[in-house]
PDB file of C-alpha atoms in Angstrom:
ATOM      1  CA  MET A 500      -0.103  -0.343   0.017  1.00  0.00           C
ATOM      2  CA  GLY A 501       1.132   3.391  -0.862  1.00  0.00           C
ATOM      3  CA  ASP A 502       1.225   6.299   0.402  1.00  0.00           C
ATOM      4  CA  LEU A 503      -1.611   9.216   1.830  1.00  0.00           C
ATOM      5  CA  VAL A 504      -1.669  12.209   0.082  1.00  0.00           C
ATOM      6  CA  ILE A 505      -3.733  15.852  -0.465  1.00  0.00           C
ATOM      7  CA  GLY A 506      -3.088  17.157  -3.511  1.00  0.00           C
ATOM      8  CA  LYS A 507      -5.250  19.797  -4.624  1.00  0.00           C
ATOM      9  CA  ILE A 508      -6.192  19.141  -9.796  1.00  0.00           C
ATOM     10  CA  ILE A 509      -3.974  22.055 -11.133  1.00  0.00           C
ATOM     11  CA  ASN A 510      -4.701  20.588 -14.678  1.00  0.00           C
ATOM     12  CA  THR A 511      -6.181  17.706 -16.794  1.00  0.00           C
ATOM     13  CA  THR A 512      -6.358  16.192 -20.024  1.00  0.00           C
ATOM     14  CA  ILE A 513      -9.004  14.311 -21.961  1.00  0.00           C
ATOM     15  CA  VAL A 514      -8.095  11.563 -19.959  1.00  0.00           C
ATOM     16  CA  SER A 515      -6.082  12.185 -16.365  1.00  0.00           C
ATOM     17  CA  TRP A 516      -5.805  15.265 -14.054  1.00  0.00           C
ATOM     18  CA  LYS A 517      -2.621  16.331 -12.916  1.00  0.00           C
ATOM     19  CA  VAL A 518      -2.393  17.393  -8.899  1.00  0.00           C
ATOM     20  CA  ASP A 519      -0.196  19.655  -7.046  1.00  0.00           C
ATOM     21  CA  ILE A 520       0.791  16.649  -4.343  1.00  0.00           C
ATOM     22  CA  ASN A 521       3.033  19.469  -2.461  1.00  0.00           C
ATOM     23  CA  SER A 522       6.352  17.368  -4.370  1.00  0.00           C
ATOM     24  CA  ALA A 523       8.829  18.164  -7.249  1.00  0.00           C
ATOM     25  CA  TYR A 524       7.643  16.125  -9.322  1.00  0.00           C
ATOM     26  CA  THR A 525       3.375  16.332 -10.383  1.00  0.00           C
ATOM     27  CA  ALA A 526       1.367  13.363  -9.659  1.00  0.00           C
ATOM     28  CA  THR A 527      -1.505  12.235 -12.922  1.00  0.00           C
ATOM     29  CA  LEU A 528      -4.962  10.352 -11.591  1.00  0.00           C
ATOM     30  CA  HIS A 529      -5.355   8.314 -14.244  1.00  0.00           C
ATOM     31  CA  ALA A 530      -9.871   9.300 -15.097  1.00  0.00           C
ATOM     32  CA  THR A 531     -10.212   5.008 -15.707  1.00  0.00           C
ATOM     33  CA  THR A 532      -9.161   4.694 -11.815  1.00  0.00           C
ATOM     34  CA  VAL A 533     -11.926   6.508 -10.433  1.00  0.00           C
ATOM     35  CA  LEU A 534     -14.855   6.142 -12.737  1.00  0.00           C
ATOM     36  CA  ASP A 535     -16.270   2.839 -11.609  1.00  0.00           C
ATOM     37  CA  ARG A 536     -18.549   2.608 -15.110  1.00  0.00           C
ATOM     38  CA  SER A 537     -16.623   1.896 -18.589  1.00  0.00           C
ATOM     39  CA  PHE A 538     -14.988   5.762 -19.690  1.00  0.00           C
ATOM     40  CA  ASN A 539     -15.398   7.872 -22.957  1.00  0.00           C
ATOM     41  CA  PRO A 540     -12.905  10.385 -23.654  1.00  0.00           C
ATOM     42  CA  THR A 541     -14.611  11.412 -26.037  1.00  0.00           C
ATOM     43  CA  LYS A 542     -18.310  11.623 -24.687  1.00  0.00           C
ATOM     44  CA  ASP A 543     -17.198  12.296 -21.454  1.00  0.00           C
ATOM     45  CA  ASP A 544     -15.855  15.398 -19.786  1.00  0.00           C
ATOM     46  CA  ILE A 545     -13.624  14.088 -16.646  1.00  0.00           C
ATOM     47  CA  ARG A 546     -14.092  17.830 -15.382  1.00  0.00           C
ATOM     48  CA  ARG A 547     -17.192  17.426 -13.694  1.00  0.00           C
ATOM     49  CA  HIS A 548     -15.890  14.377 -11.470  1.00  0.00           C
ATOM     50  CA  PHE A 549     -12.855  16.698 -10.774  1.00  0.00           C
ATOM     51  CA  ASP A 550     -12.124  20.588 -11.580  1.00  0.00           C
ATOM     52  CA  ILE A 551      -9.117  23.223 -11.110  1.00  0.00           C
ATOM     53  CA  GLY A 552      -8.263  23.739  -7.149  1.00  0.00           C
ATOM     54  CA  GLU A 553     -10.084  20.758  -6.354  1.00  0.00           C
ATOM     55  CA  ILE A 554      -8.973  19.056  -3.531  1.00  0.00           C
ATOM     56  CA  LEU A 555      -8.617  15.622  -3.036  1.00  0.00           C
ATOM     57  CA  ALA A 556      -7.170  12.365  -0.779  1.00  0.00           C
ATOM     58  CA  ALA A 557      -5.269  10.042  -2.548  1.00  0.00           C
ATOM     59  CA  GLU A 558      -2.908   6.658  -2.190  1.00  0.00           C
ATOM     60  CA  ILE A 559       0.616   6.644  -4.844  1.00  0.00           C
ATOM     61  CA  THR A 560       0.110   3.959  -6.433  1.00  0.00           C
ATOM     62  CA  ALA A 561       3.286   4.107  -8.380  1.00  0.00           C
ATOM     63  CA  PHE A 562       6.572   6.132  -8.780  1.00  0.00           C
ATOM     64  CA  ASN A 563       9.892   5.884  -9.910  1.00  0.00           C
ATOM     65  CA  ARG A 564      12.526   7.934 -10.883  1.00  0.00           C
ATOM     66  CA  THR A 565      12.180   8.259 -14.889  1.00  0.00           C
ATOM     67  CA  ARG A 566       7.422   8.493 -14.104  1.00  0.00           C
ATOM     68  CA  ASP A 567       5.998  11.002 -11.730  1.00  0.00           C
ATOM     69  CA  PRO A 568       3.657   8.790  -9.070  1.00  0.00           C
ATOM     70  CA  VAL A 569      -0.032   8.056 -10.128  1.00  0.00           C
ATOM     71  CA  LEU A 570      -2.109   7.863  -7.972  1.00  0.00           C
ATOM     72  CA  SER A 571      -5.682   6.482  -6.674  1.00  0.00           C
ATOM     73  CA  LEU A 572      -8.120   7.040  -4.984  1.00  0.00           C
ATOM     74  CA  ARG A 573      -9.508   3.477  -4.336  1.00  0.00           C
ATOM     75  CA  GLY A 574      -9.555   3.529  -0.733  1.00  0.00           C
ATOM     76  CA  ARG A 575     -11.684   4.188   2.982  1.00  0.00           C
ATOM     77  CA  GLY A 576     -11.421   7.842   2.755  1.00  0.00           C
ATOM     78  CA  LEU A 577      -9.999   8.677   0.154  1.00  0.00           C
ATOM     79  CA  GLY A 578     -11.445  11.002  -1.956  1.00  0.00           C
ATOM     80  CA  LYS A 579     -12.706  14.302  -2.966  1.00  0.00           C
ATOM     81  CA  LEU A 580     -12.537  16.716   0.864  1.00  0.00           C
ATOM     82  CA  ARG A 581     -15.126  19.311   1.137  1.00  0.00           C
ATOM     83  CA  GLY A 582     -15.503  22.084   2.989  1.00  0.00           C
ATOM     84  CA  GLY A 583     -12.674  22.220   5.876  1.00  0.00           C
ATOM     85  CA  ARG A 584      -8.656  24.076   5.438  1.00  0.00           C
ATOM     86  CA  ILE A 585      -5.430  22.846   4.261  1.00  0.00           C
ATOM     87  CA  ILE A 586      -2.475  23.287   7.051  1.00  0.00           C
ATOM     88  CA  ASN A 587       0.946  22.805   5.070  1.00  0.00           C
ATOM     89  CA  ILE A 588       3.643  20.657   8.221  1.00  0.00           C
ATOM     90  CA  ILE A 589       7.531  19.989   7.542  1.00  0.00           C
ATOM     91  CA  SER A 590       6.646  16.173   6.114  1.00  0.00           C
ATOM     92  CA  ALA A 591       9.275  15.239   8.907  1.00  0.00           C
ATOM     93  CA  LYS A 592       6.668  16.076  11.273  1.00  0.00           C
ATOM     94  CA  VAL A 593       4.032  13.961  10.401  1.00  0.00           C
ATOM     95  CA  PRO A 594       4.928  10.691  11.781  1.00  0.00           C
ATOM     96  CA  ARG A 595       5.202  12.659  15.417  1.00  0.00           C
ATOM     97  CA  LEU A 596       1.694  15.153  14.547  1.00  0.00           C
ATOM     98  CA  ILE A 597       0.634  11.183  13.662  1.00  0.00           C
ATOM     99  CA  GLY A 598       1.835  10.146  17.476  1.00  0.00           C
ATOM    100  CA  ARG A 599       2.940   6.892  18.867  1.00  0.00           C
ATOM    101  CA  LYS A 600      -0.230   4.606  17.758  1.00  0.00           C
ATOM    102  CA  GLY A 601      -2.312   7.472  16.377  1.00  0.00           C
ATOM    103  CA  SER A 602      -2.607   9.696  19.536  1.00  0.00           C
ATOM    104  CA  MET A 603      -1.615  12.427  19.048  1.00  0.00           C
ATOM    105  CA  ILE A 604      -4.641  12.649  16.314  1.00  0.00           C
ATOM    106  CA  ASN A 605      -7.296  11.526  18.070  1.00  0.00           C
ATOM    107  CA  LEU A 606      -6.589  13.426  21.335  1.00  0.00           C
ATOM    108  CA  ILE A 607      -7.052  16.389  18.374  1.00  0.00           C
ATOM    109  CA  LYS A 608     -10.218  14.497  17.344  1.00  0.00           C
ATOM    110  CA  THR A 609     -11.659  13.541  20.393  1.00  0.00           C
ATOM    111  CA  GLU A 610     -11.691  16.710  22.403  1.00  0.00           C
ATOM    112  CA  THR A 611     -12.021  19.238  19.372  1.00  0.00           C
ATOM    113  CA  ASN A 612     -14.408  17.267  17.165  1.00  0.00           C
ATOM    114  CA  CYS A 613     -13.023  17.531  13.691  1.00  0.00           C
ATOM    115  CA  ARG A 614     -11.786  15.622  10.674  1.00  0.00           C
ATOM    116  CA  LEU A 615      -8.345  15.427   9.931  1.00  0.00           C
ATOM    117  CA  MET A 616      -6.544  14.055   7.352  1.00  0.00           C
ATOM    118  CA  ILE A 617      -3.024  13.906   7.549  1.00  0.00           C
ATOM    119  CA  GLY A 618      -1.221  13.136   3.710  1.00  0.00           C
ATOM    120  CA  GLN A 619       2.629  12.066   3.803  1.00  0.00           C
ATOM    121  CA  ASN A 620       3.617  14.707   1.687  1.00  0.00           C
ATOM    122  CA  GLY A 621       2.761  17.382   4.461  1.00  0.00           C
ATOM    123  CA  ARG A 622      -0.392  18.626   3.856  1.00  0.00           C
ATOM    124  CA  VAL A 623      -2.848  18.016   6.339  1.00  0.00           C
ATOM    125  CA  TRP A 624      -7.207  18.311   5.407  1.00  0.00           C
ATOM    126  CA  VAL A 625      -8.801  20.294   8.428  1.00  0.00           C
ATOM    127  CA  SER A 626     -13.080  20.093   8.896  1.00  0.00           C
ATOM    128  CA  GLY A 627     -14.265  21.415  11.462  1.00  0.00           C
ATOM    129  CA  LYS A 628     -18.640  22.854  12.232  1.00  0.00           C
ATOM    130  CA  THR A 629     -16.155  26.146  13.113  1.00  0.00           C
ATOM    131  CA  LEU A 630     -13.951  28.900  11.738  1.00  0.00           C
ATOM    132  CA  GLU A 631     -12.665  28.739  15.109  1.00  0.00           C
ATOM    133  CA  SER A 632     -11.796  25.218  15.709  1.00  0.00           C
ATOM    134  CA  GLU A 633     -10.358  24.598  12.810  1.00  0.00           C
ATOM    135  CA  LEU A 634      -8.155  27.866  13.824  1.00  0.00           C
ATOM    136  CA  LEU A 635      -7.686  25.902  17.025  1.00  0.00           C
ATOM    137  CA  ILE A 636      -6.468  23.009  14.968  1.00  0.00           C
ATOM    138  CA  ASP A 637      -4.116  25.108  13.376  1.00  0.00           C
ATOM    139  CA  LYS A 638      -2.083  25.998  16.187  1.00  0.00           C
ATOM    140  CA  LEU A 639      -2.264  23.288  17.867  1.00  0.00           C
ATOM    141  CA  ILE A 640       0.043  21.487  14.251  1.00  0.00           C
ATOM    142  CA  ARG A 641       2.342  24.561  14.516  1.00  0.00           C
ATOM    143  CA  LYS A 642       2.675  23.638  18.299  1.00  0.00           C
ATOM    144  CA  ILE A 643       2.975  20.421  17.534  1.00  0.00           C
ATOM    145  CA  GLU A 644       5.738  20.962  14.670  1.00  0.00           C
ATOM    146  CA  ARG A 645       7.930  23.442  16.707  1.00  0.00           C
ATOM    147  CA  GLU A 646       7.850  20.936  19.718  1.00  0.00           C
ATOM    148  CA  SER A 647       8.397  18.042  17.689  1.00  0.00           C
ATOM    149  CA  HIS A 648      11.813  17.330  19.917  1.00  0.00           C
ATOM    150  CA  THR A 649      10.394  17.708  23.292  1.00  0.00           C
ATOM    151  CA  SER A 650       9.291  14.949  25.974  1.00  0.00           C
ATOM    152  CA  GLY A 651       5.738  15.810  27.413  1.00  0.00           C
ATOM    153  CA  LEU A 652       3.862  17.271  24.364  1.00  0.00           C
ATOM    154  CA  THR A 653       1.088  14.904  24.557  1.00  0.00           C
ATOM    155  CA  ASP A 654       0.303  16.110  27.681  1.00  0.00           C
ATOM    156  CA  ARG A 655       0.893  20.276  26.603  1.00  0.00           C
ATOM    157  CA  ILE A 656      -1.215  19.720  23.840  1.00  0.00           C
ATOM    158  CA  LYS A 657      -3.823  18.176  26.140  1.00  0.00           C
ATOM    159  CA  ASP A 658      -3.994  21.586  27.728  1.00  0.00           C
ATOM    160  CA  LEU A 659      -3.727  24.690  25.117  1.00  0.00           C
ATOM    161  CA  ILE A 660      -6.714  22.223  23.975  1.00  0.00           C
ATOM    162  CA  HIS A 661      -8.775  22.631  27.303  1.00  0.00           C
ATOM    163  CA  GLU A 662      -7.774  26.305  27.339  1.00  0.00           C
ATOM    164  CA  GLU A 663      -8.649  27.297  25.117  1.00  0.00           C
ATOM    165  CA  LEU A 664     -12.481  25.029  24.858  1.00  0.00           C
ATOM    166  CA  LYS A 665     -12.198  26.577  28.039  1.00  0.00           C
ATOM    167  CA  LYS A 666     -12.183  30.943  26.723  1.00  0.00           C
ATOM    168  CA  SER A 667     -14.844  30.245  23.544  1.00  0.00           C
TER     169      SER A 667
END
């Protein structure tokens, strides 16, 4: 199974989408991997499914140095991401944001009642019920990114969440 990435549609061809995955390479998402039925490029307009500027969660299924990454949306939770916001972090900090056995990300999801999806490419999609909750998560992620090398971070994040939620 390949890496989960959060991407942005930047171009279309008649048979595929070009996706910015926050990398030196532009990824390709082929229409045949998205559409379940038989795809006819002369009749079907792929922009009806994804248009330029839309955000998606995808899995890298193929990549080597001689060709750009190929994406797939076949998998649980993959596809178009509606609403919310994207937060970019240093990709090396992704494991700390996730935490051991998902502890950090689960803490944030549970305490803030927001939806999050973390791409291995350093993009985080956040969808909260309010703008304030999304801004709180941005603040938490920035703190984790800055202090990822320190001990006791999970407790400090939990304290910060409770402190911020008391204010609102």
